[in-house]
Amino acid sequence: MLSIVSWIVLVAFVAADKLETCDLHPKIEERIVKDTAAWGDAGITEDLVKSVSKHCDTEARIRQHYCNCQPQRILIENGTVYLNNLIPRHRLGPHEHIGLLVELYEVSQVYKLPNVEFTYWLDDHPPGETNYVFSGSGPHGAPRATAWPYEPRGGLPPMVAWSKSADNGVLMVPYSGAFRCAKDSFDALEASLHQTAGVAWADKLPLGFGRWNGFCTYYYGMGLVRSEDGQAVPCPRTYLNNVSAAHPDLLSAFDLGVAKPVPLAHQNRYKYIISTDGWSISSKFDKYLLLGSTVFKAASIRDGFYYDALEPNVHFVPFMVKHKDDIVEALQWARQHDEEARRMAEAAREFARKHLSRPARLCYLFRLLTHLSKQYRYPVSCSRRKLCVPLAQELRYYAQDEKTKDTCPYDELFDKYGATDPLAAPDADRLREVSVMHLDPLHWPRDDL
Ligand SMILES: *[C@@H]1O[C@H](CO)[C@@H](O)[C@H](O)[C@H]1NC(C)=O
Ligand SMILES: *[C@@H]1O[C@H](CO)[C@@H](O)[C@H](O)[C@H]1NC(C)=O
């Protein structure tokens, strides 16, 4: 049996001046509006949200497929973020999971959030289950059918992921773990910009530089990325080894099986930085934009939350667009148009500081949740769920557990917001309850029953 804990929540204070508006880049806002329109007039019904519970409908599926380790269900009510299930401890640790929770907590402290509920699917890829099924799409204005296998089949439970292709119905969120948790996070790099800006453009080496693990993700392997000549784009992370070997005067872009790693903060010695997808979009791309070098980005079918606002040949140079070797021409062009390349490097840095910094990401999440909140056709409330653990208490648990205490700097949140958020106060009884649920390998509240 599942343990069901009811939390007595005393929210007897009025949140101090939480923000109710902010401005996003119009293209980023447009993307949110478009993606949250996926439900059409029917909107998000409660059976869609509850159907995520059916993902783990038997004990055998939990034991054999760890189905309770994928969906992290999140509910926001009266400005407080709650979790409707807890990820078993044996799967805790990665900042891909925890980073978004940390960022959501901060959003809830800075902005007045509307009531919403959604699922964060813990994987490099958005779930195949939320892919649109192209045959037999509904009449104009009606929601498109997805591959969702649970009743109501073909529906789209509200889900978020940090990258997607046009064929998937998830909503995009920042890759918050890489933005704020890791030692070489975007935020850390931005804070040390005075150092990374230290290499003057004229002193940078006019060479295309790239280092990465030699991952080849499926969308290259399956030929889903095509260049203008109609050919399948090869896996950039291995193919560029060959291009580099053929053009050592222009390009040093190798996987780590071939060449030694170079820390990100030292890559600003090069005028041209090469970015390629790994399993999915590269979280390094966000950081490259800060380096003051011209970023060259390999063609991909995957987007991140802000990609619509980035303009090719204004903020970065796209390659593998015309044909698989066009990076050679692109680098030669950059050398011959040094001032234009320098301006692009500057534009990228300005873009990143304005649209990817922490305040901009919090604004993004606020706007996303605000648009999403208009889609619900029932009252979103913890009173309708089996479990609602305040996120602040879950973060307290992470902050003291061996597996998670170093994943992200939690103390900066508690230091900043602890005094005004009673739910963030350390509470030994709650910590024990949360701990017991994390240790239960079968933990999975069934809201569909
Ligand atoms: C949210 O506010 C409403 C109205 O005041 C209240 O009925 C409800 O219990 C609150 N929910 C939580 C989880 O505190
Ligand atoms: C890259 O070079 C290696 C070694 O020369 C060769 O075996 C391989 O076929 C090349 N790959 C491509 C995609 O051209």
Tab-separated table of C-alpha atoms and ligand atoms in Angstrom:
chain	number	residue	atom	x	y	z
A	1	MET	CA	0.000	0.000	0.000
A	2	LEU	CA	1.078	3.514	-0.599
A	3	SER	CA	1.614	5.787	2.290
A	4	ILE	CA	-0.587	8.808	1.969
A	5	VAL	CA	0.479	11.785	3.915
A	6	SER	CA	-1.737	14.741	4.419
A	7	TRP	CA	0.131	17.890	5.067
A	8	ILE	CA	-1.322	20.490	7.334
A	9	VAL	CA	-0.345	23.606	5.598
A	10	LEU	CA	-0.481	26.852	7.459
A	11	VAL	CA	-0.166	29.545	4.879
A	12	ALA	CA	-1.186	32.311	7.219
A	13	PHE	CA	1.010	34.953	5.732
A	14	VAL	CA	0.698	37.169	2.729
A	15	ALA	CA	3.625	36.707	0.388
A	16	ALA	CA	5.722	39.813	0.351
A	17	ASP	CA	5.292	41.646	-2.918
A	18	LYS	CA	5.617	38.854	-5.413
A	19	LEU	CA	5.938	40.012	-9.007
A	20	GLU	CA	2.939	39.710	-11.309
A	21	THR	CA	4.439	40.693	-14.657
A	22	CYS	CA	7.648	40.492	-16.639
A	23	ASP	CA	8.671	40.824	-20.277
A	24	LEU	CA	10.040	38.074	-22.463
A	25	HIS	CA	11.573	38.284	-25.900
A	26	PRO	CA	8.486	38.402	-28.191
A	27	LYS	CA	9.565	35.267	-30.070
A	28	ILE	CA	9.964	33.315	-26.847
A	29	GLU	CA	6.537	34.461	-25.648
A	30	GLU	CA	5.082	33.565	-29.053
A	31	ARG	CA	6.454	30.056	-28.714
A	32	ILE	CA	4.801	29.643	-25.314
A	33	VAL	CA	1.467	30.849	-26.692
A	34	LYS	CA	1.726	28.437	-29.609
A	35	ASP	CA	2.713	25.418	-27.521
A	36	THR	CA	0.129	26.005	-24.786
A	37	ALA	CA	-2.574	26.227	-27.487
A	38	ALA	CA	-2.080	22.500	-28.171
A	39	TRP	CA	-5.225	21.561	-26.236
A	40	GLY	CA	-7.543	23.646	-28.384
A	41	ASP	CA	-10.974	24.545	-26.999
A	42	ALA	CA	-11.197	21.250	-25.110
A	43	GLY	CA	-8.430	22.410	-22.779
A	44	ILE	CA	-6.714	20.236	-20.197
A	45	THR	CA	-9.169	17.911	-18.509
A	46	GLU	CA	-8.527	16.212	-15.205
A	47	ASP	CA	-8.606	12.704	-16.685
A	48	LEU	CA	-5.606	13.625	-18.851
A	49	VAL	CA	-3.599	14.671	-15.833
A	50	LYS	CA	-4.653	11.642	-13.796
A	51	SER	CA	-3.795	9.278	-16.641
A	52	VAL	CA	-0.090	9.767	-15.895
A	53	SER	CA	-0.739	7.553	-12.846
A	54	LYS	CA	-1.536	4.689	-15.217
A	55	HIS	CA	2.088	4.690	-16.342
A	56	CYS	CA	2.747	2.457	-13.305
A	57	ASP	CA	-0.355	0.352	-13.102
A	58	THR	CA	1.190	-2.795	-11.628
A	59	GLU	CA	3.812	-3.599	-9.053
A	60	ALA	CA	5.595	-5.673	-11.691
A	61	ARG	CA	6.026	-2.636	-13.916
A	62	ILE	CA	7.553	-0.701	-11.052
A	63	ARG	CA	9.911	-3.551	-10.149
A	64	GLN	CA	10.930	-4.396	-13.713
A	65	HIS	CA	10.697	-1.060	-15.525
A	66	TYR	CA	11.173	1.467	-12.709
A	67	CYS	CA	8.198	3.295	-14.187
A	68	ASN	CA	7.892	5.333	-10.966
A	69	CYS	CA	11.322	6.891	-11.621
A	70	GLN	CA	10.326	8.767	-14.786
A	71	PRO	CA	7.398	11.089	-14.127
A	72	GLN	CA	7.876	13.853	-11.564
A	73	ARG	CA	4.432	15.279	-10.999
A	74	ILE	CA	4.228	18.881	-9.891
A	75	LEU	CA	1.247	20.922	-8.701
A	76	ILE	CA	1.140	24.610	-7.866
A	77	GLU	CA	-1.647	25.933	-5.659
A	78	ASN	CA	-1.964	29.371	-4.088
A	79	GLY	CA	1.586	30.165	-5.143
A	80	THR	CA	3.162	27.132	-3.445
A	81	VAL	CA	4.829	24.332	-5.417
A	82	TYR	CA	4.001	20.747	-4.367
A	83	LEU	CA	5.099	17.337	-5.617
A	84	ASN	CA	2.459	14.660	-6.228
A	85	ASN	CA	4.988	11.818	-6.197
A	86	LEU	CA	8.554	11.418	-4.997
A	87	ILE	CA	11.291	9.857	-7.100
A	88	PRO	CA	12.707	6.763	-5.339
A	89	ARG	CA	16.028	7.476	-3.653
A	90	HIS	CA	17.995	5.024	-5.818
A	91	ARG	CA	17.344	7.286	-8.815
A	92	LEU	CA	18.004	10.598	-7.088
A	93	GLY	CA	21.065	12.680	-7.854
A	94	PRO	CA	21.120	14.043	-11.419
A	95	HIS	CA	20.825	17.803	-11.734
A	96	GLU	CA	18.572	17.324	-14.762
A	97	HIS	CA	15.824	16.460	-12.287
A	98	ILE	CA	16.734	18.561	-9.291
A	99	GLY	CA	17.796	21.698	-11.181
A	100	LEU	CA	14.298	22.353	-12.494
A	101	LEU	CA	12.793	21.812	-9.037
A	102	VAL	CA	15.251	24.273	-7.535
A	103	GLU	CA	14.459	26.803	-10.235
A	104	LEU	CA	10.699	26.280	-9.806
A	105	TYR	CA	11.044	26.898	-6.105
A	106	GLU	CA	12.784	30.177	-6.798
A	107	VAL	CA	10.126	31.188	-9.344
A	108	SER	CA	7.476	30.580	-6.688
A	109	GLN	CA	9.294	32.928	-4.325
A	110	VAL	CA	9.778	35.695	-6.868
A	111	TYR	CA	6.505	35.530	-8.826
A	112	LYS	CA	2.869	35.132	-7.947
A	113	LEU	CA	2.196	31.814	-9.660
A	114	PRO	CA	-1.170	30.613	-10.941
A	115	ASN	CA	-2.575	27.159	-10.146
A	116	VAL	CA	-1.280	24.505	-12.557
A	117	GLU	CA	-0.260	20.871	-12.563
A	118	PHE	CA	2.045	19.071	-14.954
A	119	THR	CA	4.644	16.323	-15.213
A	120	TYR	CA	8.385	16.579	-15.691
A	121	TRP	CA	9.460	13.390	-17.490
A	122	LEU	CA	12.984	12.495	-16.398
A	123	ASP	CA	14.860	11.602	-19.548
A	124	ASP	CA	17.195	13.179	-22.112
A	125	HIS	CA	14.351	13.023	-24.582
A	126	PRO	CA	10.745	14.077	-24.229
A	127	PRO	CA	8.604	10.949	-23.971
A	128	GLY	CA	7.748	9.186	-27.225
A	129	GLU	CA	4.270	8.915	-25.693
A	130	THR	CA	3.687	12.643	-26.296
A	131	ASN	CA	4.757	12.508	-29.941
A	132	TYR	CA	2.050	13.619	-32.306
A	133	VAL	CA	0.611	10.938	-34.497
A	134	PHE	CA	0.532	12.514	-37.919
A	135	SER	CA	-2.052	10.366	-39.613
A	136	GLY	CA	-5.631	11.286	-38.833
A	137	SER	CA	-5.178	14.659	-37.164
A	138	GLY	CA	-8.450	16.194	-36.022
A	139	PRO	CA	-10.439	18.988	-37.663
A	140	HIS	CA	-9.144	22.540	-37.513
A	141	GLY	CA	-8.854	23.816	-33.948
A	142	ALA	CA	-9.156	20.370	-32.395
A	143	PRO	CA	-6.188	18.918	-30.513
A	144	ARG	CA	-3.877	16.681	-32.539
A	145	ALA	CA	-3.698	13.067	-31.493
A	146	THR	CA	-0.557	11.884	-29.700
A	147	ALA	CA	0.858	8.435	-29.047
A	148	TRP	CA	-0.301	8.612	-25.397
A	149	PRO	CA	-1.133	4.977	-24.598
A	150	TYR	CA	-3.302	5.433	-21.508
A	151	GLU	CA	-6.962	6.451	-21.268
A	152	PRO	CA	-7.823	8.978	-22.660
A	153	ARG	CA	-5.646	7.543	-25.426
A	154	GLY	CA	-4.120	9.961	-27.907
A	155	GLY	CA	-4.469	12.830	-25.415
A	156	LEU	CA	-1.731	15.121	-24.217
A	157	PRO	CA	-1.111	15.338	-20.465
A	158	PRO	CA	0.659	18.630	-19.717
A	159	MET	CA	4.383	17.825	-19.624
A	160	VAL	CA	7.609	19.744	-19.687
A	161	ALA	CA	11.034	18.801	-21.066
A	162	TRP	CA	14.188	20.743	-21.903
A	163	SER	CA	14.233	20.001	-25.593
A	164	LYS	CA	11.886	18.790	-28.268
A	165	SER	CA	11.251	18.480	-31.976
A	166	ALA	CA	8.201	19.912	-33.697
A	167	ASP	CA	6.533	16.487	-33.535
A	168	ASN	CA	6.207	16.462	-29.748
A	169	GLY	CA	3.578	18.099	-27.537
A	170	VAL	CA	5.662	18.789	-24.431
A	171	LEU	CA	6.294	22.346	-23.255
A	172	MET	CA	9.885	23.498	-23.073
A	173	VAL	CA	11.639	24.518	-19.872
A	174	PRO	CA	15.253	25.601	-19.345
A	175	TYR	CA	17.872	22.901	-18.736
A	176	SER	CA	18.033	24.389	-15.265
A	177	GLY	CA	20.551	21.947	-13.799
A	178	ALA	CA	23.205	23.040	-16.282
A	179	PHE	CA	22.138	26.657	-15.959
A	180	ARG	CA	22.504	26.834	-12.187
A	181	CYS	CA	23.637	23.646	-10.427
A	182	ALA	CA	26.902	22.402	-11.903
A	183	LYS	CA	30.230	23.961	-10.920
A	184	ASP	CA	30.693	25.173	-14.496
A	185	SER	CA	27.057	26.270	-14.789
A	186	PHE	CA	25.858	29.096	-17.007
A	187	ASP	CA	25.268	31.239	-13.918
A	188	ALA	CA	28.806	30.585	-12.614
A	189	LEU	CA	30.276	31.421	-16.005
A	190	GLU	CA	28.216	34.579	-16.237
A	191	ALA	CA	29.376	35.632	-12.769
A	192	SER	CA	32.994	35.289	-13.923
A	193	LEU	CA	32.454	37.114	-17.207
A	194	HIS	CA	35.059	39.724	-16.387
A	195	GLN	CA	37.585	36.878	-16.629
A	196	THR	CA	36.212	35.136	-19.699
A	197	ALA	CA	35.908	38.505	-21.407
A	198	GLY	CA	39.612	38.876	-20.658
A	199	VAL	CA	40.777	37.586	-24.039
A	200	ALA	CA	40.533	40.437	-26.534
A	201	TRP	CA	39.086	39.522	-29.920
A	202	ALA	CA	42.340	40.345	-31.692
A	203	ASP	CA	44.216	37.943	-29.400
A	204	LYS	CA	41.907	34.998	-30.033
A	205	LEU	CA	43.109	32.263	-32.383
A	206	PRO	CA	41.197	32.175	-35.694
A	207	LEU	CA	40.431	28.469	-35.380
A	208	GLY	CA	37.165	26.562	-34.987
A	209	PHE	CA	37.338	24.771	-31.635
A	210	GLY	CA	35.161	21.973	-30.289
A	211	ARG	CA	35.467	19.185	-27.684
A	212	TRP	CA	32.816	16.670	-26.678
A	213	ASN	CA	32.008	13.096	-25.838
A	214	GLY	CA	31.500	11.163	-29.054
A	215	PHE	CA	27.752	10.641	-28.577
A	216	CYS	CA	25.707	10.060	-31.674
A	217	THR	CA	22.089	10.645	-30.908
A	218	TYR	CA	19.361	8.765	-32.718
A	219	TYR	CA	18.083	11.606	-34.880
A	220	TYR	CA	21.334	11.716	-36.819
A	221	GLY	CA	21.710	7.951	-36.901
A	222	MET	CA	18.182	7.605	-38.289
A	223	GLY	CA	18.707	10.273	-40.943
A	224	LEU	CA	16.097	12.641	-39.508
A	225	VAL	CA	18.299	15.722	-39.991
A	226	ARG	CA	18.688	16.675	-43.658
A	227	SER	CA	20.828	19.295	-45.365
A	228	GLU	CA	19.644	21.342	-48.349
A	229	ASP	CA	21.240	18.894	-50.780
A	230	GLY	CA	18.749	16.286	-49.543
A	231	GLN	CA	21.396	14.189	-47.785
A	232	ALA	CA	21.185	12.924	-44.205
A	233	VAL	CA	23.424	14.989	-41.914
A	234	PRO	CA	26.024	12.643	-40.376
A	235	CYS	CA	26.599	12.579	-36.622
A	236	PRO	CA	28.466	15.884	-36.133
A	237	ARG	CA	30.401	14.659	-33.108
A	238	THR	CA	32.231	11.977	-35.052
A	239	TYR	CA	32.114	13.439	-38.548
A	240	LEU	CA	33.895	16.626	-37.444
A	241	ASN	CA	36.886	14.487	-36.402
A	242	ASN	CA	37.348	13.845	-40.121
A	243	VAL	CA	36.763	17.428	-41.219
A	244	SER	CA	39.265	18.599	-38.588
A	245	ALA	CA	41.848	16.085	-39.768
A	246	ALA	CA	41.398	17.296	-43.342
A	247	HIS	CA	41.582	21.035	-42.388
A	248	PRO	CA	43.899	21.363	-39.381
A	249	ASP	CA	44.542	25.020	-40.227
A	250	LEU	CA	40.820	25.820	-39.787
A	251	LEU	CA	39.280	23.380	-37.360
A	252	SER	CA	40.116	21.529	-34.153
A	253	ALA	CA	36.801	19.866	-33.341
A	254	PHE	CA	37.302	16.393	-31.882
A	255	ASP	CA	35.600	13.959	-29.601
A	256	LEU	CA	37.367	13.121	-26.361
A	257	GLY	CA	38.359	9.703	-27.666
A	258	VAL	CA	40.681	11.518	-30.050
A	259	ALA	CA	41.771	14.739	-28.295
A	260	LYS	CA	42.210	15.999	-24.740
A	261	PRO	CA	39.481	17.984	-22.971
A	262	VAL	CA	39.808	21.752	-22.523
A	263	PRO	CA	37.829	23.478	-19.752
A	264	LEU	CA	35.027	25.685	-20.986
A	265	ALA	CA	36.515	28.796	-19.423
A	266	HIS	CA	39.665	28.303	-21.544
A	267	GLN	CA	37.850	27.836	-24.819
A	268	ASN	CA	37.448	31.587	-25.189
A	269	ARG	CA	41.017	31.602	-26.564
A	270	TYR	CA	39.466	30.658	-29.894
A	271	LYS	CA	37.530	32.991	-32.128
A	272	TYR	CA	35.167	30.267	-33.305
A	273	ILE	CA	33.457	27.760	-31.004
A	274	ILE	CA	31.772	24.716	-32.515
A	275	SER	CA	28.560	23.404	-30.908
A	276	THR	CA	26.940	20.033	-31.599
A	277	ASP	CA	24.058	18.116	-30.024
A	278	GLY	CA	24.873	15.284	-27.602
A	279	TRP	CA	22.058	12.902	-26.647
A	280	SER	CA	19.893	15.942	-27.212
A	281	ILE	CA	20.477	19.697	-27.441
A	282	SER	CA	23.760	20.736	-25.887
A	283	SER	CA	23.580	22.565	-22.564
A	284	LYS	CA	27.036	23.857	-23.466
A	285	PHE	CA	25.553	25.853	-26.323
A	286	ASP	CA	23.928	28.205	-23.795
A	287	LYS	CA	27.332	28.758	-22.195
A	288	TYR	CA	29.212	29.152	-25.478
A	289	LEU	CA	27.028	32.160	-26.201
A	290	LEU	CA	28.701	33.890	-23.248
A	291	LEU	CA	32.298	33.326	-24.299
A	292	GLY	CA	32.768	36.300	-26.610
A	293	SER	CA	33.604	33.944	-29.481
A	294	THR	CA	31.539	33.311	-32.620
A	295	VAL	CA	29.436	30.198	-32.091
A	296	PHE	CA	28.978	27.732	-34.953
A	297	LYS	CA	26.013	25.434	-34.450
A	298	ALA	CA	25.393	22.131	-36.240
A	299	ALA	CA	21.968	21.581	-37.805
A	300	SER	CA	19.507	19.728	-35.586
A	301	ILE	CA	15.799	19.001	-35.374
A	302	ARG	CA	15.697	19.744	-31.638
A	303	ASP	CA	14.888	23.082	-30.024
A	304	GLY	CA	15.488	24.576	-26.614
A	305	PHE	CA	13.111	27.034	-24.963
A	306	TYR	CA	14.733	30.135	-26.450
A	307	TYR	CA	15.911	28.954	-29.867
A	308	ASP	CA	13.124	30.736	-31.760
A	309	ALA	CA	14.591	34.069	-30.648
A	310	LEU	CA	18.120	33.289	-31.835
A	311	GLU	CA	18.796	34.464	-35.351
A	312	PRO	CA	21.146	32.544	-37.607
A	313	ASN	CA	23.989	34.725	-38.885
A	314	VAL	CA	23.130	37.345	-36.253
A	315	HIS	CA	23.796	35.419	-33.041
A	316	PHE	CA	25.496	32.300	-34.431
A	317	VAL	CA	26.633	30.664	-37.662
A	318	PRO	CA	24.643	27.565	-38.623
A	319	PHE	CA	26.455	24.709	-40.397
A	320	MET	CA	25.639	21.327	-41.935
A	321	VAL	CA	22.780	23.304	-43.472
A	322	LYS	CA	23.767	23.341	-47.158
A	323	HIS	CA	25.794	20.149	-47.058
A	324	LYS	CA	27.773	18.144	-44.535
A	325	ASP	CA	31.084	19.960	-45.135
A	326	ASP	CA	29.838	23.562	-45.241
A	327	ILE	CA	31.599	24.358	-41.972
A	328	VAL	CA	34.772	24.746	-44.027
A	329	GLU	CA	33.237	27.560	-46.102
A	330	ALA	CA	31.666	29.071	-42.985
A	331	LEU	CA	35.034	29.256	-41.209
A	332	GLN	CA	36.716	30.713	-44.276
A	333	TRP	CA	33.944	33.306	-44.465
A	334	ALA	CA	34.460	34.212	-40.788
A	335	ARG	CA	38.175	34.727	-41.333
A	336	GLN	CA	37.515	36.997	-44.280
A	337	HIS	CA	34.791	38.931	-42.434
A	338	ASP	CA	36.451	39.400	-39.087
A	339	GLU	CA	34.391	42.418	-38.022
A	340	GLU	CA	31.102	40.670	-38.801
A	341	ALA	CA	32.219	37.573	-36.906
A	342	ARG	CA	33.213	39.727	-33.924
A	343	ARG	CA	29.821	41.464	-33.958
A	344	MET	CA	28.079	38.086	-33.921
A	345	ALA	CA	30.128	37.041	-30.890
A	346	GLU	CA	29.086	40.260	-29.138
A	347	ALA	CA	25.425	39.835	-30.144
A	348	ALA	CA	25.449	36.277	-28.773
A	349	ARG	CA	26.817	37.421	-25.454
A	350	GLU	CA	24.281	40.229	-25.169
A	351	PHE	CA	21.492	37.813	-26.047
A	352	ALA	CA	22.595	35.295	-23.421
A	353	ARG	CA	22.925	37.884	-20.669
A	354	LYS	CA	19.553	39.379	-21.455
A	355	HIS	CA	17.477	36.273	-22.193
A	356	LEU	CA	19.191	33.343	-20.453
A	357	SER	CA	20.331	34.837	-17.161
A	358	ARG	CA	18.615	33.628	-14.009
A	359	PRO	CA	16.059	36.477	-13.808
A	360	ALA	CA	15.180	35.883	-17.477
A	361	ARG	CA	14.699	32.159	-16.860
A	362	LEU	CA	12.457	32.818	-13.865
A	363	CYS	CA	10.420	35.197	-16.015
A	364	TYR	CA	10.211	32.492	-18.693
A	365	LEU	CA	8.840	29.909	-16.254
A	366	PHE	CA	6.381	32.446	-14.861
A	367	ARG	CA	5.057	33.270	-18.331
A	368	LEU	CA	4.914	29.597	-19.315
A	369	LEU	CA	2.922	28.666	-16.206
A	370	THR	CA	0.670	31.700	-16.630
A	371	HIS	CA	-0.277	30.716	-20.181
A	372	LEU	CA	-0.606	27.075	-19.180
A	373	SER	CA	-2.926	27.931	-16.286
A	374	LYS	CA	-5.572	29.174	-18.745
A	375	GLN	CA	-5.933	25.706	-20.232
A	376	TYR	CA	-7.282	23.818	-17.191
A	377	ARG	CA	-10.966	22.927	-17.236
A	378	TYR	CA	-11.246	21.875	-13.567
A	379	PRO	CA	-10.055	23.369	-10.286
A	380	VAL	CA	-6.400	22.430	-9.835
A	381	SER	CA	-5.965	21.602	-6.169
A	382	CYS	CA	-4.012	19.447	-3.765
A	383	SER	CA	-7.324	18.471	-2.199
A	384	ARG	CA	-7.918	16.357	-5.340
A	385	ARG	CA	-4.579	14.518	-5.101
A	386	LYS	CA	-3.302	11.654	-2.982
A	387	LEU	CA	-0.065	13.409	-2.126
A	388	CYS	CA	1.170	16.987	-2.076
A	389	VAL	CA	4.614	17.404	-0.559
A	390	PRO	CA	5.697	21.048	-0.390
A	391	LEU	CA	8.698	21.419	-2.700
A	392	ALA	CA	10.543	23.380	-0.010
A	393	GLN	CA	10.469	20.271	2.198
A	394	GLU	CA	11.681	18.064	-0.632
A	395	LEU	CA	14.599	20.450	-1.166
A	396	ARG	CA	15.365	20.213	2.569
A	397	TYR	CA	15.556	16.442	2.080
A	398	TYR	CA	17.919	16.784	-0.901
A	399	ALA	CA	20.106	19.208	1.034
A	400	GLN	CA	20.873	16.584	3.701
A	401	ASP	CA	20.979	13.336	1.718
A	402	GLU	CA	24.356	11.957	0.564
A	403	LYS	CA	23.057	11.314	-2.946
A	404	THR	CA	21.741	14.797	-3.562
A	405	LYS	CA	23.435	17.257	-1.213
A	406	ASP	CA	26.071	18.268	-3.770
A	407	THR	CA	23.766	18.291	-6.799
A	408	CYS	CA	22.821	21.937	-6.532
A	409	PRO	CA	23.536	24.787	-4.087
A	410	TYR	CA	20.342	24.707	-1.985
A	411	ASP	CA	21.567	26.969	0.762
A	412	GLU	CA	21.505	30.038	-1.434
A	413	LEU	CA	17.730	29.509	-1.718
A	414	PHE	CA	17.169	28.886	1.977
A	415	ASP	CA	19.337	31.902	2.828
A	416	LYS	CA	17.416	34.095	0.445
A	417	TYR	CA	13.832	32.910	0.932
A	418	GLY	CA	13.863	30.894	4.157
A	419	ALA	CA	12.852	33.862	6.285
A	420	THR	CA	9.670	34.570	4.305
A	421	ASP	CA	8.640	30.986	3.491
A	422	PRO	CA	7.438	29.054	6.545
A	423	LEU	CA	7.394	25.838	4.480
A	424	ALA	CA	11.163	26.089	4.009
A	425	ALA	CA	11.814	25.849	7.748
A	426	PRO	CA	13.669	22.668	8.733
A	427	ASP	CA	11.153	20.232	10.178
A	428	ALA	CA	12.398	16.892	11.504
A	429	ASP	CA	8.987	15.200	11.379
A	430	ARG	CA	8.368	16.115	7.770
A	431	LEU	CA	11.908	15.149	6.830
A	432	ARG	CA	11.255	11.678	8.258
A	433	GLU	CA	7.987	11.319	6.358
A	434	VAL	CA	9.601	12.430	3.099
A	435	SER	CA	12.511	10.087	3.722
A	436	VAL	CA	10.243	7.066	4.257
A	437	MET	CA	8.480	7.725	0.959
A	438	HIS	CA	11.786	8.018	-0.908
A	439	LEU	CA	12.932	4.689	0.537
A	440	ASP	CA	9.773	2.880	-0.519
A	441	PRO	CA	10.699	1.291	-3.864
A	442	LEU	CA	6.997	1.011	-4.743
A	443	HIS	CA	6.116	4.611	-3.957
A	444	TRP	CA	3.617	5.762	-6.562
A	445	PRO	CA	0.400	7.575	-5.612
A	446	ARG	CA	-2.390	6.421	-7.931
A	447	ASP	CA	-4.517	9.457	-8.604
A	448	ASP	CA	-6.417	7.632	-11.323
A	449	LEU	CA	-8.054	5.196	-8.895
B	1	LIG	C1	-5.663	27.599	-1.419
B	1	LIG	O1	-6.570	28.632	-1.123
B	1	LIG	C2	-7.916	28.221	-1.054
B	1	LIG	C3	-8.786	29.448	-0.855
B	1	LIG	O2	-8.323	30.198	0.202
B	1	LIG	C4	-8.075	27.214	0.093
B	1	LIG	O3	-9.400	26.743	0.141
B	1	LIG	C5	-7.127	26.038	-0.168
B	1	LIG	O4	-7.151	25.127	0.906
B	1	LIG	C6	-5.702	26.520	-0.360
B	1	LIG	N1	-4.877	25.381	-0.744
B	1	LIG	C7	-3.789	24.987	-0.088
B	1	LIG	C8	-3.076	23.791	-0.604
B	1	LIG	O5	-3.355	25.574	0.878
B	2	LIG	C1	36.274	9.358	-41.125
B	2	LIG	O1	37.612	8.920	-41.212
B	2	LIG	C2	37.798	7.564	-40.913
B	2	LIG	C3	39.287	7.275	-40.866
B	2	LIG	O2	39.941	7.823	-41.975
B	2	LIG	C4	37.062	6.732	-41.966
B	2	LIG	O3	37.199	5.355	-41.685
B	2	LIG	C5	35.576	7.105	-41.912
B	2	LIG	O4	34.861	6.442	-42.933
B	2	LIG	C6	35.377	8.594	-42.070
B	2	LIG	N1	33.987	8.898	-41.809
B	2	LIG	C7	33.238	9.635	-42.599
B	2	LIG	C8	31.816	9.825	-42.164
B	2	LIG	O5	33.656	10.169	-43.612
